[in-house]
Amino acid sequence: MDAPPTKKAKARPKRIDFHTHILHPTLEITTGFKEPGFISLKHETDKDGQPQARMMKDGKLFRVVQPNCFQVDARLKDMERTGVDAQVICTVPVMFSYWSKNRSDATRLATYLNDHVASVCREYPDKFIGLATLPLQFPDDALTELRRIHELGLAGVQIGSHVNKWELSDENLFPIFKECEKLDIPVMIHPWDMMGGQEIAKYWLPWLVGMPAETSRACCHCVFSGLFNKCPNLRLCFSHGGGSFAYTLGRIDWGYQCRPDLCATDNCKSPKQHVRHKDEKGNVVPAKFWVDSITHDTDALQFLVGVMGEDRVIMGSDYPFPLGEPEPGAYIEQLDSNKVPDGVKQAMLWDNVLDFLNLEFEGGKFVKRGAKADK
């Protein structure tokens, strides 16, 4: 008698981690800057003799980072261990340095960081996709660097949730968004320099409360300013699940409805018309922006998918930091399959990232759709 057929093991879904950070391994460029405030890196070993580095700011410790933040080999080992096929890499937000008033240093730092990210992507074209940083406090220089990184082949840019006193709705930043739209450069928006600052420093609240609020602040400025109407083909992704935006959307939208004199002065479309919704004919209209999946909770993620639509949620982990998700994509895989089928989960783990970045995997590397990979 023939043996009963064995059940085929379920293939592990492919995954790209959209939200990861990387540091230049030396940051030696900042040691020559005279303006205070820039981050430098001091390598050392821990009590067990293992390598680590101190991120220093004006001689004081800012943060201790492990080799997976600045050594590609360590990063690759973690990716293999956690089943991540590829990462989108970008700098650590403290490196934005928007506060700098030195045009030369700020621009040189952005170029230096971007060249490093590009070099990692060139060396491992099947493993890494790069996002650039820009000296946004100097918009003309930011435009020059934006065009340069486009030629360099980086897939997009990462920017902060505000630039000093400029919100993302500020007219000084509009040419940046317009050029991103023109050059087909997607933009990841990451919270930084969180509102509240030292006033809420206790209990790590800037990271637990300030970051979600900061990201929602950025979302609201993009929505209320009419940015998506002015740049209809601009692709924005808000990190950390869009912060608190989706979860307070009812309040935000009602504010638009009940106080149009305050909230509807620059935009004729409500906040709810910017997420997935149905038009007057009953047709489903996709959200105007994307969010990553970093919610730390399956119920929160399920709700987010319902608000944004499954095509607008991208897997991210915030690797390699402690507040990131230790198993990239695990919360997506844990979603109720009756509500989120496996095919939809696969899209959030892989396809949606490529759709947002307008990339495809061809010839062993990530390339712009329609471009031919070198053989």
Short mmCIF file of C-alpha atoms in Angstrom, two decimals:
data_model
loop_
_atom_site.label_atom_id
_atom_site.label_comp_id
_atom_site.label_asym_id
_atom_site.label_seq_id
_atom_site.Cartn_x
_atom_site.Cartn_y
_atom_site.Cartn_z
CA MET A 1 0.00 0.00 0.00
CA ASP A 2 1.29 3.42 -0.89
CA ALA A 3 2.16 5.71 1.98
CA PRO A 4 -0.24 8.63 2.44
CA PRO A 5 0.98 11.84 0.79
CA THR A 6 2.91 14.06 3.14
CA LYS A 7 1.62 17.55 3.71
CA LYS A 8 3.79 20.12 1.99
CA ALA A 9 5.46 22.55 4.30
CA LYS A 10 4.12 26.06 3.85
CA ALA A 11 6.63 28.20 2.00
CA ARG A 12 7.95 31.12 3.99
CA PRO A 13 6.65 34.33 2.46
CA LYS A 14 9.21 36.72 1.00
CA ARG A 15 9.65 39.92 2.94
CA ILE A 16 11.25 43.33 2.62
CA ASP A 17 11.70 45.37 5.79
CA PHE A 18 10.90 48.92 4.68
CA HIS A 19 11.86 50.69 7.89
CA THR A 20 15.46 50.10 9.03
CA HIS A 21 18.26 52.46 10.03
CA ILE A 22 21.99 52.38 9.40
CA LEU A 23 24.96 54.49 10.51
CA HIS A 24 28.17 55.23 8.67
CA PRO A 25 30.76 52.98 10.43
CA THR A 26 33.05 55.87 11.43
CA LEU A 27 31.26 59.23 11.05
CA GLU A 28 34.72 60.75 10.91
CA ILE A 29 33.43 63.69 8.85
CA THR A 30 31.71 65.25 11.87
CA THR A 31 34.94 65.47 13.87
CA GLY A 32 36.00 68.33 11.58
CA PHE A 33 32.82 70.37 12.06
CA LYS A 34 33.17 73.42 14.31
CA GLU A 35 29.46 73.93 14.99
CA PRO A 36 28.33 72.02 18.12
CA GLY A 37 25.56 69.44 18.05
CA PHE A 38 26.71 66.96 15.42
CA ILE A 39 26.87 63.26 16.30
CA SER A 40 30.23 61.45 16.34
CA LEU A 41 30.96 57.77 16.86
CA LYS A 42 33.29 56.28 19.49
CA HIS A 43 34.03 52.58 19.07
CA GLU A 44 34.65 50.41 22.14
CA THR A 45 33.95 46.98 23.59
CA ASP A 46 31.37 46.12 26.22
CA LYS A 47 32.05 44.32 29.52
CA ASP A 48 32.03 40.99 27.65
CA GLY A 49 34.55 42.17 25.08
CA GLN A 50 31.96 42.54 22.31
CA PRO A 51 32.16 45.53 19.94
CA GLN A 52 29.77 48.43 20.30
CA ALA A 53 29.85 52.18 19.66
CA ARG A 54 28.84 55.29 21.55
CA MET A 55 26.99 57.96 19.64
CA MET A 56 28.38 61.14 21.20
CA LYS A 57 26.94 64.65 21.07
CA ASP A 58 29.18 67.48 22.29
CA GLY A 59 31.16 65.03 24.40
CA LYS A 60 28.07 63.51 26.05
CA LEU A 61 26.59 60.08 25.40
CA PHE A 62 23.55 60.16 23.15
CA ARG A 63 23.04 56.43 22.60
CA VAL A 64 24.98 53.16 22.59
CA VAL A 65 24.57 51.17 19.36
CA GLN A 66 25.47 47.61 18.53
CA PRO A 67 27.41 46.41 15.45
CA ASN A 68 24.18 45.68 13.54
CA CYS A 69 23.69 49.46 13.32
CA PHE A 70 27.01 50.13 11.57
CA GLN A 71 28.40 46.78 10.35
CA VAL A 72 26.79 45.29 7.25
CA ASP A 73 27.97 41.75 8.08
CA ALA A 74 26.16 41.84 11.43
CA ARG A 75 23.05 43.16 9.70
CA LEU A 76 23.11 40.36 7.12
CA LYS A 77 23.33 37.75 9.88
CA ASP A 78 20.29 39.24 11.60
CA MET A 79 18.38 39.26 8.32
CA GLU A 80 19.11 35.58 7.79
CA ARG A 81 18.13 34.76 11.36
CA THR A 82 14.79 36.62 11.16
CA GLY A 83 13.91 35.61 7.60
CA VAL A 84 14.18 39.06 6.04
CA ASP A 85 15.09 38.88 2.35
CA ALA A 86 15.92 42.56 1.91
CA GLN A 87 15.95 45.84 3.81
CA VAL A 88 15.29 49.44 2.90
CA ILE A 89 18.06 51.33 4.71
CA CYS A 90 18.22 54.98 5.75
CA THR A 91 20.09 57.05 8.28
CA VAL A 92 19.21 57.44 11.96
CA PRO A 93 16.91 60.50 12.29
CA VAL A 94 19.22 62.33 14.73
CA MET A 95 21.59 62.62 11.75
CA PHE A 96 19.11 64.89 9.92
CA SER A 97 20.81 67.81 11.72
CA TYR A 98 18.22 70.31 10.47
CA TRP A 99 19.18 72.61 13.33
CA SER A 100 22.61 73.31 11.74
CA LYS A 101 23.11 76.84 10.46
CA ASN A 102 26.30 75.91 8.61
CA ARG A 103 25.25 75.33 5.00
CA SER A 104 28.51 73.67 3.99
CA ASP A 105 28.64 71.21 6.88
CA ALA A 106 24.96 70.28 6.67
CA THR A 107 25.20 69.64 2.94
CA ARG A 108 28.48 67.74 3.20
CA LEU A 109 27.04 65.53 5.93
CA ALA A 110 23.98 64.63 3.82
CA THR A 111 26.19 63.82 0.84
CA TYR A 112 28.51 61.73 3.01
CA LEU A 113 25.65 59.71 4.52
CA ASN A 114 23.98 59.22 1.14
CA ASP A 115 27.19 58.04 -0.50
CA HIS A 116 27.59 55.45 2.26
CA VAL A 117 24.01 54.15 1.83
CA ALA A 118 24.52 54.00 -1.94
CA SER A 119 27.77 52.07 -1.53
CA VAL A 120 26.06 49.43 0.64
CA CYS A 121 23.29 49.06 -1.94
CA ARG A 122 25.82 48.71 -4.76
CA GLU A 123 27.75 46.02 -2.89
CA TYR A 124 24.59 44.04 -2.03
CA PRO A 125 22.04 44.92 -4.74
CA ASP A 126 19.84 41.94 -3.83
CA LYS A 127 19.74 42.79 -0.14
CA PHE A 128 19.50 46.55 0.28
CA ILE A 129 17.47 49.45 -1.10
CA GLY A 130 18.55 52.95 -0.10
CA LEU A 131 16.76 56.10 1.04
CA ALA A 132 18.66 59.39 1.14
CA THR A 133 18.65 62.28 3.61
CA LEU A 134 18.48 65.95 2.62
CA PRO A 135 19.66 69.24 4.22
CA LEU A 136 16.09 70.55 4.22
CA GLN A 137 16.90 73.71 6.20
CA PHE A 138 18.67 74.84 3.01
CA PRO A 139 16.05 74.08 0.32
CA ASP A 140 18.23 75.00 -2.66
CA ASP A 141 20.98 72.65 -1.49
CA ALA A 142 18.36 70.01 -0.71
CA LEU A 143 17.10 70.22 -4.30
CA THR A 144 20.64 69.83 -5.62
CA GLU A 145 21.22 66.77 -3.42
CA LEU A 146 17.82 65.36 -4.39
CA ARG A 147 18.79 65.46 -8.06
CA ARG A 148 22.18 63.97 -7.27
CA ILE A 149 20.80 61.00 -5.33
CA HIS A 150 18.33 60.41 -8.16
CA GLU A 151 21.29 59.99 -10.51
CA LEU A 152 23.06 57.93 -7.83
CA GLY A 153 20.24 55.41 -7.98
CA LEU A 154 18.84 55.67 -4.46
CA ALA A 155 15.19 54.67 -4.38
CA GLY A 156 13.78 57.54 -2.32
CA VAL A 157 14.34 59.93 0.56
CA GLN A 158 13.67 59.96 4.29
CA ILE A 159 12.70 63.30 5.83
CA GLY A 160 11.69 64.47 9.29
CA SER A 161 8.22 65.37 10.52
CA HIS A 162 9.12 69.06 10.54
CA VAL A 163 12.16 71.21 9.81
CA ASN A 164 12.82 73.49 12.78
CA LYS A 165 9.94 75.98 12.70
CA TRP A 166 8.78 74.84 9.25
CA GLU A 167 5.92 72.36 9.27
CA LEU A 168 5.62 70.08 6.23
CA SER A 169 2.92 72.45 4.98
CA ASP A 170 5.42 75.32 4.83
CA GLU A 171 5.88 76.90 1.41
CA ASN A 172 9.67 76.64 1.79
CA LEU A 173 9.39 72.86 1.51
CA PHE A 174 6.87 72.71 -1.33
CA PRO A 175 9.53 72.80 -4.10
CA ILE A 176 11.09 69.68 -2.54
CA PHE A 177 7.81 67.79 -2.71
CA LYS A 178 7.16 69.02 -6.25
CA GLU A 179 10.60 67.85 -7.40
CA CYS A 180 10.07 64.46 -5.73
CA GLU A 181 6.85 64.14 -7.68
CA LYS A 182 8.56 65.16 -10.93
CA LEU A 183 11.49 62.75 -10.49
CA ASP A 184 9.30 59.92 -9.15
CA ILE A 185 11.12 59.88 -5.80
CA PRO A 186 9.04 58.42 -2.93
CA VAL A 187 9.30 60.05 0.50
CA MET A 188 9.35 58.34 3.89
CA ILE A 189 8.40 60.69 6.74
CA HIS A 190 9.93 59.87 10.13
CA PRO A 191 9.24 61.64 13.45
CA TRP A 192 12.11 63.52 15.01
CA ASP A 193 12.67 66.36 17.51
CA MET A 194 9.38 65.40 19.12
CA MET A 195 6.96 68.00 20.41
CA GLY A 196 6.93 68.30 24.17
CA GLY A 197 10.63 67.49 24.47
CA GLN A 198 11.89 67.80 28.02
CA GLU A 199 8.40 68.59 29.33
CA ILE A 200 7.43 64.94 28.84
CA ALA A 201 10.88 63.37 29.24
CA LYS A 202 9.93 61.14 32.18
CA TYR A 203 9.09 57.50 31.44
CA TRP A 204 10.51 57.72 27.88
CA LEU A 205 7.31 59.52 26.84
CA PRO A 206 8.89 61.43 23.93
CA TRP A 207 9.26 58.04 22.21
CA LEU A 208 6.03 56.45 23.48
CA VAL A 209 3.65 59.42 23.18
CA GLY A 210 5.58 62.15 21.35
CA MET A 211 6.52 60.05 18.32
CA PRO A 212 2.96 58.95 17.42
CA ALA A 213 1.74 62.53 17.92
CA GLU A 214 4.64 63.90 15.86
CA THR A 215 3.81 61.63 12.93
CA SER A 216 0.12 62.53 13.10
CA ARG A 217 1.16 66.19 13.15
CA ALA A 218 3.03 65.63 9.88
CA CYS A 219 0.05 63.75 8.36
CA CYS A 220 -2.32 66.55 9.29
CA HIS A 221 -0.13 69.25 7.77
CA CYS A 222 0.08 67.31 4.50
CA VAL A 223 -3.69 66.75 4.48
CA PHE A 224 -4.90 70.18 5.61
CA SER A 225 -2.47 72.06 3.35
CA GLY A 226 -3.84 70.36 0.22
CA LEU A 227 -0.43 68.87 -0.60
CA PHE A 228 -1.99 65.74 -2.11
CA ASN A 229 -4.12 67.90 -4.42
CA LYS A 230 -1.17 70.04 -5.47
CA CYS A 231 1.05 66.98 -6.01
CA PRO A 232 -1.38 64.18 -6.96
CA ASN A 233 1.39 61.77 -7.99
CA LEU A 234 3.58 62.35 -4.93
CA ARG A 235 4.12 59.18 -2.90
CA LEU A 236 4.46 59.64 0.87
CA CYS A 237 4.78 56.95 3.54
CA PHE A 238 4.37 57.86 7.21
CA SER A 239 6.36 55.69 9.59
CA HIS A 240 5.22 53.92 12.77
CA GLY A 241 1.85 53.13 11.24
CA GLY A 242 1.22 56.83 10.62
CA GLY A 243 1.48 57.46 14.35
CA SER A 244 -1.84 58.27 16.01
CA PHE A 245 -3.48 59.58 12.79
CA ALA A 246 -5.66 56.58 11.93
CA TYR A 247 -6.74 56.10 15.53
CA THR A 248 -7.83 59.73 15.97
CA LEU A 249 -9.10 60.21 12.42
CA GLY A 250 -12.69 60.62 13.62
CA ARG A 251 -11.71 63.60 15.75
CA ILE A 252 -9.48 65.07 13.04
CA ASP A 253 -12.20 64.76 10.41
CA TRP A 254 -14.86 66.20 12.70
CA GLY A 255 -12.61 69.17 13.37
CA TYR A 256 -12.48 69.74 9.62
CA GLN A 257 -16.28 69.54 9.43
CA CYS A 258 -17.20 71.66 12.45
CA ARG A 259 -14.47 74.32 12.16
CA PRO A 260 -13.80 74.79 8.44
CA ASP A 261 -12.68 78.33 9.25
CA LEU A 262 -9.66 76.79 11.00
CA CYS A 263 -9.11 73.44 9.28
CA ALA A 264 -10.45 73.78 5.72
CA THR A 265 -8.76 77.02 4.72
CA ASP A 266 -6.27 75.40 2.30
CA ASN A 267 -7.97 72.18 1.25
CA CYS A 268 -11.44 71.26 -0.02
CA LYS A 269 -11.13 67.51 0.74
CA SER A 270 -11.77 66.12 4.19
CA PRO A 271 -9.24 63.98 6.08
CA LYS A 272 -11.42 60.90 5.57
CA GLN A 273 -11.18 61.45 1.82
CA HIS A 274 -7.43 60.91 2.14
CA VAL A 275 -7.72 57.36 3.47
CA ARG A 276 -9.51 54.47 1.75
CA HIS A 277 -13.15 55.42 1.19
CA LYS A 278 -16.03 55.09 -1.24
CA ASP A 279 -16.94 57.85 -3.65
CA GLU A 280 -20.48 59.00 -4.38
CA LYS A 281 -20.91 56.11 -6.87
CA GLY A 282 -19.82 53.51 -4.33
CA ASN A 283 -16.41 52.93 -5.89
CA VAL A 284 -13.53 52.24 -3.50
CA VAL A 285 -10.95 55.03 -3.64
CA PRO A 286 -7.43 54.10 -2.41
CA ALA A 287 -5.73 56.15 0.29
CA LYS A 288 -3.57 59.02 -0.91
CA PHE A 289 -0.55 57.91 1.15
CA TRP A 290 1.07 54.83 2.66
CA VAL A 291 2.01 53.83 6.22
CA ASP A 292 4.36 51.20 7.55
CA SER A 293 3.12 48.37 9.76
CA ILE A 294 4.90 49.28 13.01
CA THR A 295 2.06 49.16 15.54
CA HIS A 296 3.36 46.51 18.01
CA ASP A 297 -0.10 44.95 18.21
CA THR A 298 -2.21 42.77 15.89
CA ASP A 299 -5.50 44.49 16.81
CA ALA A 300 -4.00 47.92 16.14
CA LEU A 301 -2.57 46.66 12.84
CA GLN A 302 -5.91 45.11 11.84
CA PHE A 303 -7.62 48.45 12.49
CA LEU A 304 -4.94 50.30 10.51
CA VAL A 305 -5.42 48.00 7.52
CA GLY A 306 -9.15 48.72 7.68
CA VAL A 307 -8.59 52.48 7.62
CA MET A 308 -5.81 52.62 5.03
CA GLY A 309 -6.54 49.57 2.88
CA GLU A 310 -4.32 46.52 2.55
CA ASP A 311 -2.55 48.04 -0.46
CA ARG A 312 -1.29 51.00 1.57
CA VAL A 313 0.35 49.18 4.51
CA ILE A 314 4.06 48.30 4.19
CA MET A 315 6.00 45.95 6.44
CA GLY A 316 8.54 47.75 8.63
CA SER A 317 10.29 47.02 11.92
CA ASP A 318 12.48 50.01 12.95
CA TYR A 319 15.48 47.67 13.05
CA PRO A 320 17.92 47.68 14.82
CA PHE A 321 16.56 49.68 17.76
CA PRO A 322 14.95 48.32 20.97
CA LEU A 323 11.59 49.97 20.28
CA GLY A 324 11.47 48.24 16.90
CA GLU A 325 9.70 44.95 16.27
CA PRO A 326 12.11 42.07 17.01
CA GLU A 327 10.56 39.71 14.44
CA PRO A 328 9.95 41.74 11.26
CA GLY A 329 6.61 40.87 9.72
CA ALA A 330 5.38 38.71 12.62
CA TYR A 331 2.38 40.92 13.39
CA ILE A 332 1.32 40.80 9.74
CA GLU A 333 1.54 37.01 9.70
CA GLN A 334 -0.49 36.84 12.94
CA LEU A 335 -3.44 38.76 11.46
CA ASP A 336 -6.69 36.80 11.25
CA SER A 337 -6.55 34.97 7.91
CA ASN A 338 -10.35 35.10 7.67
CA LYS A 339 -10.07 38.89 7.49
CA VAL A 340 -6.65 39.20 5.85
CA PRO A 341 -5.95 36.32 3.44
CA ASP A 342 -2.43 34.99 2.95
CA GLY A 343 -2.14 36.70 -0.43
CA VAL A 344 -2.85 40.06 1.17
CA LYS A 345 -0.30 39.37 3.90
CA GLN A 346 2.27 38.58 1.21
CA ALA A 347 1.51 41.91 -0.44
CA MET A 348 2.14 43.76 2.82
CA LEU A 349 5.38 41.83 3.36
CA TRP A 350 6.80 42.35 -0.14
CA ASP A 351 4.66 43.71 -2.99
CA ASN A 352 3.45 46.92 -1.34
CA VAL A 353 7.03 48.01 -0.64
CA LEU A 354 7.93 47.61 -4.28
CA ASP A 355 4.73 49.38 -5.37
CA PHE A 356 5.47 52.35 -3.14
CA LEU A 357 9.09 52.58 -4.32
CA ASN A 358 8.12 51.75 -7.94
CA LEU A 359 10.71 48.96 -8.03
CA GLU A 360 10.91 45.39 -9.23
CA PHE A 361 13.36 42.61 -8.50
CA GLU A 362 15.05 41.62 -11.73
CA GLY A 363 18.42 40.09 -12.56
CA GLY A 364 19.36 39.72 -8.89
CA LYS A 365 18.81 43.37 -7.99
CA PHE A 366 16.14 45.95 -7.30
CA VAL A 367 15.57 48.28 -10.25
CA LYS A 368 13.04 50.92 -11.23
CA ARG A 369 10.07 49.43 -13.00
CA GLY A 370 10.59 49.59 -16.72
CA ALA A 371 14.39 49.83 -16.36
CA LYS A 372 16.56 46.94 -17.47
CA ALA A 373 18.91 45.38 -14.93
CA ASP A 374 22.51 45.02 -16.04
CA LYS A 375 23.30 41.48 -17.02
#
